[in-house]
Amino acid sequence: GERSCAPVGAFCFVRAGGQAPSPRGQAQGGGMARLLAEDGSEPKVGESNGFWLSEVDFVSSTSKVAPTLRDLEKLGFPRDWPAVYTQSAALKALIGRRGRLLGKKVAVAGVPTPEEWAQVPQLSYCPLQSLANAERAAAAGQGLQVVRGWALFERLDRDPGEAFVAERYWWVALSDGRWVDVSPRPLAWPQLLLAESTGAGAVPGEAAGSAGPRRRSRLTAAEAEFNKALLRLRFGDGGAVPSSPPAASAVAALASATTSAAQSAKAVPSSPPAASAVAALASATTSAAQSAKAVPSSPPAASA
């Protein structure tokens, strides 16, 4: 198979059959997402060290028992935001002042801007490895701090405001305090609701319930199966979000299409535009939208 990200990432995709990943990170058919260890090798149960997600890294608002994979099938950004933050008893019970996770700061993190990307190391960041991604970014960068906490999702298979799930999640803070999430995410999640942990909530399987005291461990058979299933669930069989910068040609195409669309839209004509102008604008706008719809997992090239 062919890796779609550099071997320094803890979780990378391998596409069976050697099919190259989409330059914009869109899912492609054929092949199945597989895991790689931090050194780029196939992870071995009982040997490979890493931050392997398991059920105890997830907390449900509806049960004190850790969520199952079935509970994680339909997750998304909380509906009716920001009203839901003050109106949903379920969300308050999970992350409020007296909630199980005791978050001390909550904020929405979008896809990093080019200006934010310029302040983090140009590394390969892989899916399902927010803990390792944040640590590596902070270690390789300047003025970056690891922020340990949770990503909060609503269960979209339940009524609005009824059920939420928190996933152990780390990101980095820039020198000015802004939060930047460097980890790849599914295309359906352009925004994440993040909560910094106080380290005092009650989480199943942990006495302190903190998002902090998570350490690398050797991969177990159960963790291997869990992570493979979660990869398929979030990114699809063979669907990959590349964790290296987009190809220069893709960046150039997006820049050109965006510029053309902007130039075409600047003038307000006093009479209907020619059909050719309308077609050109539509084509440029469509190209820009198609090029932009992937959520990148690495900084755009400097030329962008």
PDB file of C-alpha atoms in Angstrom:
ATOM      1  CA  GLY A   1       0.000   0.000   0.000  1.00  0.00           C
ATOM      2  CA  GLU A   2       0.952   3.637  -0.202  1.00  0.00           C
ATOM      3  CA  ARG A   3       1.071   5.968   2.808  1.00  0.00           C
ATOM      4  CA  SER A   4      -0.920   9.158   2.456  1.00  0.00           C
ATOM      5  CA  CYS A   5       1.021  10.961   5.155  1.00  0.00           C
ATOM      6  CA  ALA A   6       4.559  11.120   6.446  1.00  0.00           C
ATOM      7  CA  PRO A   7       5.633   8.350   8.836  1.00  0.00           C
ATOM      8  CA  VAL A   8       6.244  10.733  11.720  1.00  0.00           C
ATOM      9  CA  GLY A   9       2.511  10.813  12.508  1.00  0.00           C
ATOM     10  CA  ALA A  10       1.141   8.335  14.989  1.00  0.00           C
ATOM     11  CA  PHE A  11      -1.968   7.525  12.944  1.00  0.00           C
ATOM     12  CA  CYS A  12      -1.625   7.532   9.182  1.00  0.00           C
ATOM     13  CA  PHE A  13      -3.628   6.069   6.369  1.00  0.00           C
ATOM     14  CA  VAL A  14      -2.384   3.295   4.137  1.00  0.00           C
ATOM     15  CA  ARG A  15      -4.358   2.801   0.980  1.00  0.00           C
ATOM     16  CA  ALA A  16      -4.483  -0.799  -0.173  1.00  0.00           C
ATOM     17  CA  GLY A  17      -3.541  -1.273  -3.789  1.00  0.00           C
ATOM     18  CA  GLY A  18      -1.296   1.780  -3.851  1.00  0.00           C
ATOM     19  CA  GLN A  19      -4.045   4.244  -4.802  1.00  0.00           C
ATOM     20  CA  ALA A  20      -2.857   7.787  -4.217  1.00  0.00           C
ATOM     21  CA  PRO A  21      -4.914  10.018  -1.910  1.00  0.00           C
ATOM     22  CA  SER A  22      -7.006  12.874  -3.240  1.00  0.00           C
ATOM     23  CA  PRO A  23      -5.016  16.142  -3.376  1.00  0.00           C
ATOM     24  CA  ARG A  24      -7.853  17.893  -1.583  1.00  0.00           C
ATOM     25  CA  GLY A  25      -8.321  15.238   1.063  1.00  0.00           C
ATOM     26  CA  GLN A  26     -11.651  14.019  -0.264  1.00  0.00           C
ATOM     27  CA  ALA A  27     -12.672  10.449   0.346  1.00  0.00           C
ATOM     28  CA  GLN A  28     -11.964   8.019  -2.441  1.00  0.00           C
ATOM     29  CA  GLY A  29     -13.332   4.591  -3.062  1.00  0.00           C
ATOM     30  CA  GLY A  30     -11.301   1.436  -2.924  1.00  0.00           C
ATOM     31  CA  GLY A  31      -8.937   0.257  -0.244  1.00  0.00           C
ATOM     32  CA  MET A  32      -9.347   0.455   3.477  1.00  0.00           C
ATOM     33  CA  ALA A  33      -7.885   2.831   6.052  1.00  0.00           C
ATOM     34  CA  ARG A  34      -5.188   1.134   8.131  1.00  0.00           C
ATOM     35  CA  LEU A  35      -3.121   2.236  11.096  1.00  0.00           C
ATOM     36  CA  LEU A  36       0.577   2.974  11.319  1.00  0.00           C
ATOM     37  CA  ALA A  37       2.701   3.326  14.429  1.00  0.00           C
ATOM     38  CA  GLU A  38       4.604   6.506  15.216  1.00  0.00           C
ATOM     39  CA  ASP A  39       7.679   5.350  13.315  1.00  0.00           C
ATOM     40  CA  GLY A  40       5.626   4.615  10.207  1.00  0.00           C
ATOM     41  CA  SER A  41       5.606   0.853  10.714  1.00  0.00           C
ATOM     42  CA  GLU A  42       2.643  -1.451  11.086  1.00  0.00           C
ATOM     43  CA  PRO A  43       1.586  -1.291  14.746  1.00  0.00           C
ATOM     44  CA  LYS A  44       2.063  -4.496  16.666  1.00  0.00           C
ATOM     45  CA  VAL A  45      -0.212  -5.506  19.486  1.00  0.00           C
ATOM     46  CA  GLY A  46       1.740  -5.656  22.732  1.00  0.00           C
ATOM     47  CA  GLU A  47       4.731  -3.803  21.268  1.00  0.00           C
ATOM     48  CA  SER A  48       3.826  -0.484  19.621  1.00  0.00           C
ATOM     49  CA  ASN A  49       3.793   2.488  21.974  1.00  0.00           C
ATOM     50  CA  GLY A  50       1.402   5.376  21.417  1.00  0.00           C
ATOM     51  CA  PHE A  51      -1.695   7.298  22.464  1.00  0.00           C
ATOM     52  CA  TRP A  52      -4.189   4.633  21.467  1.00  0.00           C
ATOM     53  CA  LEU A  53      -7.787   5.765  21.908  1.00  0.00           C
ATOM     54  CA  SER A  54     -10.143   3.449  23.767  1.00  0.00           C
ATOM     55  CA  GLU A  55     -13.638   3.586  25.221  1.00  0.00           C
ATOM     56  CA  VAL A  56     -12.382   5.277  28.400  1.00  0.00           C
ATOM     57  CA  ASP A  57     -11.374   8.316  26.334  1.00  0.00           C
ATOM     58  CA  PHE A  58     -15.053   9.037  25.692  1.00  0.00           C
ATOM     59  CA  VAL A  59     -17.657  10.256  28.173  1.00  0.00           C
ATOM     60  CA  SER A  60     -21.421  10.250  27.630  1.00  0.00           C
ATOM     61  CA  SER A  61     -23.919  12.709  29.054  1.00  0.00           C
ATOM     62  CA  THR A  62     -26.543   9.980  29.254  1.00  0.00           C
ATOM     63  CA  SER A  63     -24.664   7.253  31.091  1.00  0.00           C
ATOM     64  CA  LYS A  64     -21.828   6.723  33.541  1.00  0.00           C
ATOM     65  CA  VAL A  65     -20.751   3.799  31.402  1.00  0.00           C
ATOM     66  CA  ALA A  66     -18.267   4.576  28.613  1.00  0.00           C
ATOM     67  CA  PRO A  67     -19.941   4.944  25.186  1.00  0.00           C
ATOM     68  CA  THR A  68     -19.759   2.095  22.693  1.00  0.00           C
ATOM     69  CA  LEU A  69     -18.834   2.454  19.039  1.00  0.00           C
ATOM     70  CA  ARG A  70     -22.533   2.456  18.225  1.00  0.00           C
ATOM     71  CA  ASP A  71     -22.951   5.542  20.422  1.00  0.00           C
ATOM     72  CA  LEU A  72     -20.236   7.294  18.364  1.00  0.00           C
ATOM     73  CA  GLU A  73     -21.780   6.700  14.940  1.00  0.00           C
ATOM     74  CA  LYS A  74     -23.720   9.968  14.574  1.00  0.00           C
ATOM     75  CA  LEU A  75     -21.717  12.745  16.202  1.00  0.00           C
ATOM     76  CA  GLY A  76     -21.522  16.376  15.144  1.00  0.00           C
ATOM     77  CA  PHE A  77     -21.184  19.971  16.261  1.00  0.00           C
ATOM     78  CA  PRO A  78     -23.887  20.860  18.821  1.00  0.00           C
ATOM     79  CA  ARG A  79     -27.078  22.026  17.160  1.00  0.00           C
ATOM     80  CA  ASP A  80     -28.596  25.411  18.062  1.00  0.00           C
ATOM     81  CA  TRP A  81     -25.219  26.765  19.153  1.00  0.00           C
ATOM     82  CA  PRO A  82     -24.616  28.868  21.244  1.00  0.00           C
ATOM     83  CA  ALA A  83     -28.068  28.735  22.866  1.00  0.00           C
ATOM     84  CA  VAL A  84     -27.675  25.036  23.597  1.00  0.00           C
ATOM     85  CA  TYR A  85     -24.726  25.793  25.881  1.00  0.00           C
ATOM     86  CA  THR A  86     -26.993  27.505  28.401  1.00  0.00           C
ATOM     87  CA  GLN A  87     -30.268  25.729  27.655  1.00  0.00           C
ATOM     88  CA  SER A  88     -29.298  22.041  27.523  1.00  0.00           C
ATOM     89  CA  ALA A  89     -29.284  20.331  30.914  1.00  0.00           C
ATOM     90  CA  ALA A  90     -27.472  17.373  29.339  1.00  0.00           C
ATOM     91  CA  LEU A  91     -24.593  19.537  28.130  1.00  0.00           C
ATOM     92  CA  LYS A  92     -24.384  21.383  31.453  1.00  0.00           C
ATOM     93  CA  ALA A  93     -24.223  18.061  33.284  1.00  0.00           C
ATOM     94  CA  LEU A  94     -21.276  17.070  31.132  1.00  0.00           C
ATOM     95  CA  ILE A  95     -19.175  20.228  30.986  1.00  0.00           C
ATOM     96  CA  GLY A  96     -20.803  22.849  33.244  1.00  0.00           C
ATOM     97  CA  ARG A  97     -19.455  24.236  36.508  1.00  0.00           C
ATOM     98  CA  ARG A  98     -20.721  21.164  38.310  1.00  0.00           C
ATOM     99  CA  GLY A  99     -20.436  18.842  35.360  1.00  0.00           C
ATOM    100  CA  ARG A 100     -18.556  15.569  35.215  1.00  0.00           C
ATOM    101  CA  LEU A 101     -15.639  17.069  33.246  1.00  0.00           C
ATOM    102  CA  LEU A 102     -15.358  20.513  34.873  1.00  0.00           C
ATOM    103  CA  GLY A 103     -14.089  22.467  31.893  1.00  0.00           C
ATOM    104  CA  LYS A 104     -12.547  25.815  32.781  1.00  0.00           C
ATOM    105  CA  LYS A 105     -12.734  27.325  29.299  1.00  0.00           C
ATOM    106  CA  VAL A 106     -14.877  26.477  26.292  1.00  0.00           C
ATOM    107  CA  ALA A 107     -14.385  27.751  22.736  1.00  0.00           C
ATOM    108  CA  VAL A 108     -15.211  26.897  19.138  1.00  0.00           C
ATOM    109  CA  ALA A 109     -12.187  25.934  17.030  1.00  0.00           C
ATOM    110  CA  GLY A 110     -12.528  26.229  13.284  1.00  0.00           C
ATOM    111  CA  VAL A 111     -10.063  25.119  10.659  1.00  0.00           C
ATOM    112  CA  PRO A 112      -6.807  27.018  11.324  1.00  0.00           C
ATOM    113  CA  THR A 113      -6.319  30.130   9.204  1.00  0.00           C
ATOM    114  CA  PRO A 114      -3.160  30.585   7.089  1.00  0.00           C
ATOM    115  CA  GLU A 115      -1.926  33.088   9.662  1.00  0.00           C
ATOM    116  CA  GLU A 116      -2.412  30.538  12.459  1.00  0.00           C
ATOM    117  CA  TRP A 117      -0.819  27.739  10.424  1.00  0.00           C
ATOM    118  CA  ALA A 118       2.234  29.940   9.963  1.00  0.00           C
ATOM    119  CA  GLN A 119       2.766  29.883  13.739  1.00  0.00           C
ATOM    120  CA  VAL A 120       2.784  26.098  14.155  1.00  0.00           C
ATOM    121  CA  PRO A 121       5.404  23.616  12.926  1.00  0.00           C
ATOM    122  CA  GLN A 122       4.988  22.321   9.381  1.00  0.00           C
ATOM    123  CA  LEU A 123       4.610  18.686  10.406  1.00  0.00           C
ATOM    124  CA  SER A 124       2.430  15.798   9.322  1.00  0.00           C
ATOM    125  CA  TYR A 125      -0.549  15.474  11.638  1.00  0.00           C
ATOM    126  CA  CYS A 126      -2.661  12.337  11.564  1.00  0.00           C
ATOM    127  CA  PRO A 127      -6.305  11.517  12.381  1.00  0.00           C
ATOM    128  CA  LEU A 128      -7.324  10.207  15.822  1.00  0.00           C
ATOM    129  CA  GLN A 129      -4.002  11.407  17.258  1.00  0.00           C
ATOM    130  CA  SER A 130      -4.792  14.812  18.729  1.00  0.00           C
ATOM    131  CA  LEU A 131      -2.738  13.984  21.833  1.00  0.00           C
ATOM    132  CA  ALA A 132       0.426  13.121  19.908  1.00  0.00           C
ATOM    133  CA  ASN A 133      -0.199  15.880  17.344  1.00  0.00           C
ATOM    134  CA  ALA A 134      -0.397  18.548  20.051  1.00  0.00           C
ATOM    135  CA  GLU A 135       2.681  17.285  21.881  1.00  0.00           C
ATOM    136  CA  ARG A 136       4.750  17.129  18.693  1.00  0.00           C
ATOM    137  CA  ALA A 137       3.631  20.586  17.583  1.00  0.00           C
ATOM    138  CA  ALA A 138       4.476  22.149  20.942  1.00  0.00           C
ATOM    139  CA  ALA A 139       7.844  20.398  21.111  1.00  0.00           C
ATOM    140  CA  ALA A 140       8.862  21.496  17.619  1.00  0.00           C
ATOM    141  CA  GLY A 141       7.422  25.014  17.742  1.00  0.00           C
ATOM    142  CA  GLN A 142       8.157  28.199  19.635  1.00  0.00           C
ATOM    143  CA  GLY A 143       5.844  29.715  22.210  1.00  0.00           C
ATOM    144  CA  LEU A 144       3.275  26.904  21.886  1.00  0.00           C
ATOM    145  CA  GLN A 145       1.565  25.259  24.832  1.00  0.00           C
ATOM    146  CA  VAL A 146      -0.352  21.975  24.850  1.00  0.00           C
ATOM    147  CA  VAL A 147      -3.973  22.444  25.944  1.00  0.00           C
ATOM    148  CA  ARG A 148      -5.513  19.288  27.382  1.00  0.00           C
ATOM    149  CA  GLY A 149      -9.226  18.813  27.419  1.00  0.00           C
ATOM    150  CA  TRP A 150     -12.174  17.477  25.477  1.00  0.00           C
ATOM    151  CA  ALA A 151     -13.921  17.802  22.141  1.00  0.00           C
ATOM    152  CA  LEU A 152     -17.676  17.977  22.681  1.00  0.00           C
ATOM    153  CA  PHE A 153     -20.107  16.456  20.206  1.00  0.00           C
ATOM    154  CA  GLU A 154     -23.867  16.138  20.058  1.00  0.00           C
ATOM    155  CA  ARG A 155     -25.453  12.816  19.212  1.00  0.00           C
ATOM    156  CA  LEU A 156     -27.314  13.670  16.033  1.00  0.00           C
ATOM    157  CA  ASP A 157     -29.347  10.458  16.260  1.00  0.00           C
ATOM    158  CA  ARG A 158     -31.103  11.860  19.343  1.00  0.00           C
ATOM    159  CA  ASP A 159     -33.387  14.849  19.797  1.00  0.00           C
ATOM    160  CA  PRO A 160     -31.622  18.256  19.818  1.00  0.00           C
ATOM    161  CA  GLY A 161     -30.026  19.049  23.161  1.00  0.00           C
ATOM    162  CA  GLU A 162     -30.690  15.572  24.551  1.00  0.00           C
ATOM    163  CA  ALA A 163     -27.377  13.700  24.375  1.00  0.00           C
ATOM    164  CA  PHE A 164     -23.700  14.625  24.078  1.00  0.00           C
ATOM    165  CA  VAL A 165     -20.355  12.835  23.977  1.00  0.00           C
ATOM    166  CA  ALA A 166     -16.947  14.174  25.029  1.00  0.00           C
ATOM    167  CA  GLU A 167     -13.747  12.819  23.497  1.00  0.00           C
ATOM    168  CA  ARG A 168     -10.367  13.261  25.145  1.00  0.00           C
ATOM    169  CA  TYR A 169      -8.673  15.829  22.899  1.00  0.00           C
ATOM    170  CA  TRP A 170      -5.557  17.993  22.966  1.00  0.00           C
ATOM    171  CA  TRP A 171      -4.607  21.030  20.911  1.00  0.00           C
ATOM    172  CA  VAL A 172      -2.146  23.927  21.177  1.00  0.00           C
ATOM    173  CA  ALA A 173      -2.315  27.536  22.301  1.00  0.00           C
ATOM    174  CA  LEU A 174      -0.325  30.189  20.447  1.00  0.00           C
ATOM    175  CA  SER A 175       1.800  32.704  22.323  1.00  0.00           C
ATOM    176  CA  ASP A 176      -1.141  35.141  22.318  1.00  0.00           C
ATOM    177  CA  GLY A 177      -3.442  32.523  23.843  1.00  0.00           C
ATOM    178  CA  ARG A 178      -5.408  31.597  20.723  1.00  0.00           C
ATOM    179  CA  TRP A 179      -6.314  27.942  20.406  1.00  0.00           C
ATOM    180  CA  VAL A 180      -5.288  26.070  17.271  1.00  0.00           C
ATOM    181  CA  ASP A 181      -6.320  22.499  16.523  1.00  0.00           C
ATOM    182  CA  VAL A 182      -3.733  20.939  14.207  1.00  0.00           C
ATOM    183  CA  SER A 183      -5.358  17.510  13.993  1.00  0.00           C
ATOM    184  CA  PRO A 184      -7.181  16.321  10.856  1.00  0.00           C
ATOM    185  CA  ARG A 185     -10.917  15.945  11.191  1.00  0.00           C
ATOM    186  CA  PRO A 186     -13.751  14.575   9.040  1.00  0.00           C
ATOM    187  CA  LEU A 187     -14.989  16.919   6.320  1.00  0.00           C
ATOM    188  CA  ALA A 188     -18.329  17.175   8.131  1.00  0.00           C
ATOM    189  CA  TRP A 189     -16.648  18.816  11.138  1.00  0.00           C
ATOM    190  CA  PRO A 190     -15.383  22.257  10.049  1.00  0.00           C
ATOM    191  CA  GLN A 191     -15.895  23.384  13.645  1.00  0.00           C
ATOM    192  CA  LEU A 192     -15.163  21.678  16.953  1.00  0.00           C
ATOM    193  CA  LEU A 193     -16.371  22.643  20.406  1.00  0.00           C
ATOM    194  CA  LEU A 194     -13.366  22.341  22.726  1.00  0.00           C
ATOM    195  CA  ALA A 195     -13.269  22.477  26.512  1.00  0.00           C
ATOM    196  CA  GLU A 196     -10.052  22.866  28.487  1.00  0.00           C
ATOM    197  CA  SER A 197      -9.956  20.537  31.481  1.00  0.00           C
ATOM    198  CA  THR A 198      -9.459  21.573  35.080  1.00  0.00           C
ATOM    199  CA  GLY A 199      -8.290  18.032  35.810  1.00  0.00           C
ATOM    200  CA  ALA A 200     -10.964  17.379  38.419  1.00  0.00           C
ATOM    201  CA  GLY A 201     -13.905  15.759  36.637  1.00  0.00           C
ATOM    202  CA  ALA A 202     -15.072  12.204  37.199  1.00  0.00           C
ATOM    203  CA  VAL A 203     -14.278  10.039  34.192  1.00  0.00           C
ATOM    204  CA  PRO A 204     -14.803   6.259  34.079  1.00  0.00           C
ATOM    205  CA  GLY A 205     -11.565   4.354  34.557  1.00  0.00           C
ATOM    206  CA  GLU A 206      -9.651   7.257  36.136  1.00  0.00           C
ATOM    207  CA  ALA A 207      -9.479   8.285  39.767  1.00  0.00           C
ATOM    208  CA  ALA A 208      -8.752  11.954  38.999  1.00  0.00           C
ATOM    209  CA  GLY A 209     -10.797  12.144  35.831  1.00  0.00           C
ATOM    210  CA  SER A 210      -8.320  14.527  34.259  1.00  0.00           C
ATOM    211  CA  ALA A 211      -7.679  15.036  30.583  1.00  0.00           C
ATOM    212  CA  GLY A 212      -4.029  15.423  31.457  1.00  0.00           C
ATOM    213  CA  PRO A 213      -2.537  12.233  32.955  1.00  0.00           C
ATOM    214  CA  ARG A 214      -2.853  10.280  29.724  1.00  0.00           C
ATOM    215  CA  ARG A 215       0.356   8.486  28.802  1.00  0.00           C
ATOM    216  CA  ARG A 216       1.581   6.403  25.932  1.00  0.00           C
ATOM    217  CA  SER A 217       1.003   2.702  26.324  1.00  0.00           C
ATOM    218  CA  ARG A 218       1.505  -0.482  24.377  1.00  0.00           C
ATOM    219  CA  LEU A 219      -1.227  -1.258  21.903  1.00  0.00           C
ATOM    220  CA  THR A 220      -3.717  -3.883  23.021  1.00  0.00           C
ATOM    221  CA  ALA A 221      -5.806  -6.056  20.716  1.00  0.00           C
ATOM    222  CA  ALA A 222      -8.982  -4.292  21.877  1.00  0.00           C
ATOM    223  CA  GLU A 223      -7.477  -0.847  21.180  1.00  0.00           C
ATOM    224  CA  ALA A 224      -6.349  -1.935  17.715  1.00  0.00           C
ATOM    225  CA  GLU A 225      -9.853  -3.061  16.797  1.00  0.00           C
ATOM    226  CA  PHE A 226     -11.438   0.028  18.346  1.00  0.00           C
ATOM    227  CA  ASN A 227      -9.216   2.453  16.428  1.00  0.00           C
ATOM    228  CA  LYS A 228      -9.650   0.634  13.128  1.00  0.00           C
ATOM    229  CA  ALA A 229     -13.417   0.758  13.566  1.00  0.00           C
ATOM    230  CA  LEU A 230     -13.320   4.448  14.522  1.00  0.00           C
ATOM    231  CA  LEU A 231     -11.215   5.267  11.459  1.00  0.00           C
ATOM    232  CA  ARG A 232     -13.744   3.566   9.195  1.00  0.00           C
ATOM    233  CA  LEU A 233     -16.623   5.237  10.995  1.00  0.00           C
ATOM    234  CA  ARG A 234     -15.230   8.755  10.632  1.00  0.00           C
ATOM    235  CA  PHE A 235     -13.299   8.633   7.393  1.00  0.00           C
ATOM    236  CA  GLY A 236     -14.903   5.741   5.541  1.00  0.00           C
ATOM    237  CA  ASP A 237     -13.338   2.724   3.931  1.00  0.00           C
ATOM    238  CA  GLY A 238     -10.475   4.163   1.939  1.00  0.00           C
ATOM    239  CA  GLY A 239     -11.468   7.748   2.707  1.00  0.00           C
ATOM    240  CA  ALA A 240      -8.385   9.697   3.731  1.00  0.00           C
ATOM    241  CA  VAL A 241      -7.636  13.179   4.935  1.00  0.00           C
ATOM    242  CA  PRO A 242      -3.972  13.666   4.013  1.00  0.00           C
ATOM    243  CA  SER A 243      -1.726  14.918   6.784  1.00  0.00           C
ATOM    244  CA  SER A 244       0.814  16.697   4.646  1.00  0.00           C
ATOM    245  CA  PRO A 245       0.481  20.065   2.860  1.00  0.00           C
ATOM    246  CA  PRO A 246      -1.747  20.050  -0.250  1.00  0.00           C
ATOM    247  CA  ALA A 247       0.002  19.781  -3.579  1.00  0.00           C
ATOM    248  CA  ALA A 248       1.189  23.076  -5.042  1.00  0.00           C
ATOM    249  CA  SER A 249      -1.048  22.557  -8.068  1.00  0.00           C
ATOM    250  CA  ALA A 250      -4.121  22.264  -5.840  1.00  0.00           C
ATOM    251  CA  VAL A 251      -3.205  25.424  -3.940  1.00  0.00           C
ATOM    252  CA  ALA A 252      -2.543  27.295  -7.189  1.00  0.00           C
ATOM    253  CA  ALA A 253      -5.861  26.145  -8.649  1.00  0.00           C
ATOM    254  CA  LEU A 254      -7.742  27.315  -5.567  1.00  0.00           C
ATOM    255  CA  ALA A 255      -5.962  30.678  -5.527  1.00  0.00           C
ATOM    256  CA  SER A 256      -6.585  31.220  -9.235  1.00  0.00           C
ATOM    257  CA  ALA A 257     -10.240  30.230  -9.037  1.00  0.00           C
ATOM    258  CA  THR A 258     -10.835  32.390  -5.952  1.00  0.00           C
ATOM    259  CA  THR A 259      -9.133  35.396  -7.542  1.00  0.00           C
ATOM    260  CA  SER A 260     -11.080  34.974 -10.782  1.00  0.00           C
ATOM    261  CA  ALA A 261     -14.350  34.759  -8.867  1.00  0.00           C
ATOM    262  CA  ALA A 262     -13.522  37.868  -6.843  1.00  0.00           C
ATOM    263  CA  GLN A 263     -12.499  39.867  -9.920  1.00  0.00           C
ATOM    264  CA  SER A 264     -15.584  38.809 -11.804  1.00  0.00           C
ATOM    265  CA  ALA A 265     -17.786  39.828  -8.887  1.00  0.00           C
ATOM    266  CA  LYS A 266     -16.183  43.255  -8.236  1.00  0.00           C
ATOM    267  CA  ALA A 267     -17.957  45.220 -10.950  1.00  0.00           C
ATOM    268  CA  VAL A 268     -21.675  45.973 -10.786  1.00  0.00           C
ATOM    269  CA  PRO A 269     -22.743  46.129 -14.447  1.00  0.00           C
ATOM    270  CA  SER A 270     -25.391  48.608 -15.577  1.00  0.00           C
ATOM    271  CA  SER A 271     -26.793  46.002 -17.941  1.00  0.00           C
ATOM    272  CA  PRO A 272     -27.009  42.219 -17.802  1.00  0.00           C
ATOM    273  CA  PRO A 273     -23.559  40.648 -18.229  1.00  0.00           C
ATOM    274  CA  ALA A 274     -22.756  38.638 -21.306  1.00  0.00           C
ATOM    275  CA  ALA A 275     -23.470  34.928 -21.115  1.00  0.00           C
ATOM    276  CA  SER A 276     -19.755  34.204 -21.339  1.00  0.00           C
ATOM    277  CA  ALA A 277     -19.076  36.333 -18.241  1.00  0.00           C
ATOM    278  CA  VAL A 278     -21.781  34.568 -16.278  1.00  0.00           C
ATOM    279  CA  ALA A 279     -20.372  31.191 -17.308  1.00  0.00           C
ATOM    280  CA  ALA A 280     -16.842  32.229 -16.332  1.00  0.00           C
ATOM    281  CA  LEU A 281     -17.950  33.407 -12.896  1.00  0.00           C
ATOM    282  CA  ALA A 282     -19.956  30.235 -12.284  1.00  0.00           C
ATOM    283  CA  SER A 283     -17.035  28.078 -13.349  1.00  0.00           C
ATOM    284  CA  ALA A 284     -14.555  29.946 -11.162  1.00  0.00           C
ATOM    285  CA  THR A 285     -16.848  29.890  -8.126  1.00  0.00           C
ATOM    286  CA  THR A 286     -17.526  26.181  -8.559  1.00  0.00           C
ATOM    287  CA  SER A 287     -13.808  25.447  -8.851  1.00  0.00           C
ATOM    288  CA  ALA A 288     -13.091  27.433  -5.703  1.00  0.00           C
ATOM    289  CA  ALA A 289     -15.811  25.669  -3.752  1.00  0.00           C
ATOM    290  CA  GLN A 290     -14.676  22.236  -4.877  1.00  0.00           C
ATOM    291  CA  SER A 291     -11.062  23.008  -4.043  1.00  0.00           C
ATOM    292  CA  ALA A 292     -11.956  24.423  -0.624  1.00  0.00           C
ATOM    293  CA  LYS A 293     -14.406  21.862   0.648  1.00  0.00           C
ATOM    294  CA  ALA A 294     -11.813  19.557   2.202  1.00  0.00           C
ATOM    295  CA  VAL A 295     -10.624  20.280   5.710  1.00  0.00           C
ATOM    296  CA  PRO A 296      -6.815  20.263   5.421  1.00  0.00           C
ATOM    297  CA  SER A 297      -4.765  18.427   7.997  1.00  0.00           C
ATOM    298  CA  SER A 298      -1.595  20.398   7.399  1.00  0.00           C
ATOM    299  CA  PRO A 299      -0.750  24.026   6.693  1.00  0.00           C
ATOM    300  CA  PRO A 300      -1.244  25.326   3.153  1.00  0.00           C
ATOM    301  CA  ALA A 301       1.888  25.969   1.140  1.00  0.00           C
ATOM    302  CA  ALA A 302       3.580  29.327   1.703  1.00  0.00           C
ATOM    303  CA  SER A 303       2.593  30.458  -1.786  1.00  0.00           C
ATOM    304  CA  ALA A 304      -1.071  30.325  -0.760  1.00  0.00           C
TER     305      ALA A 304
END
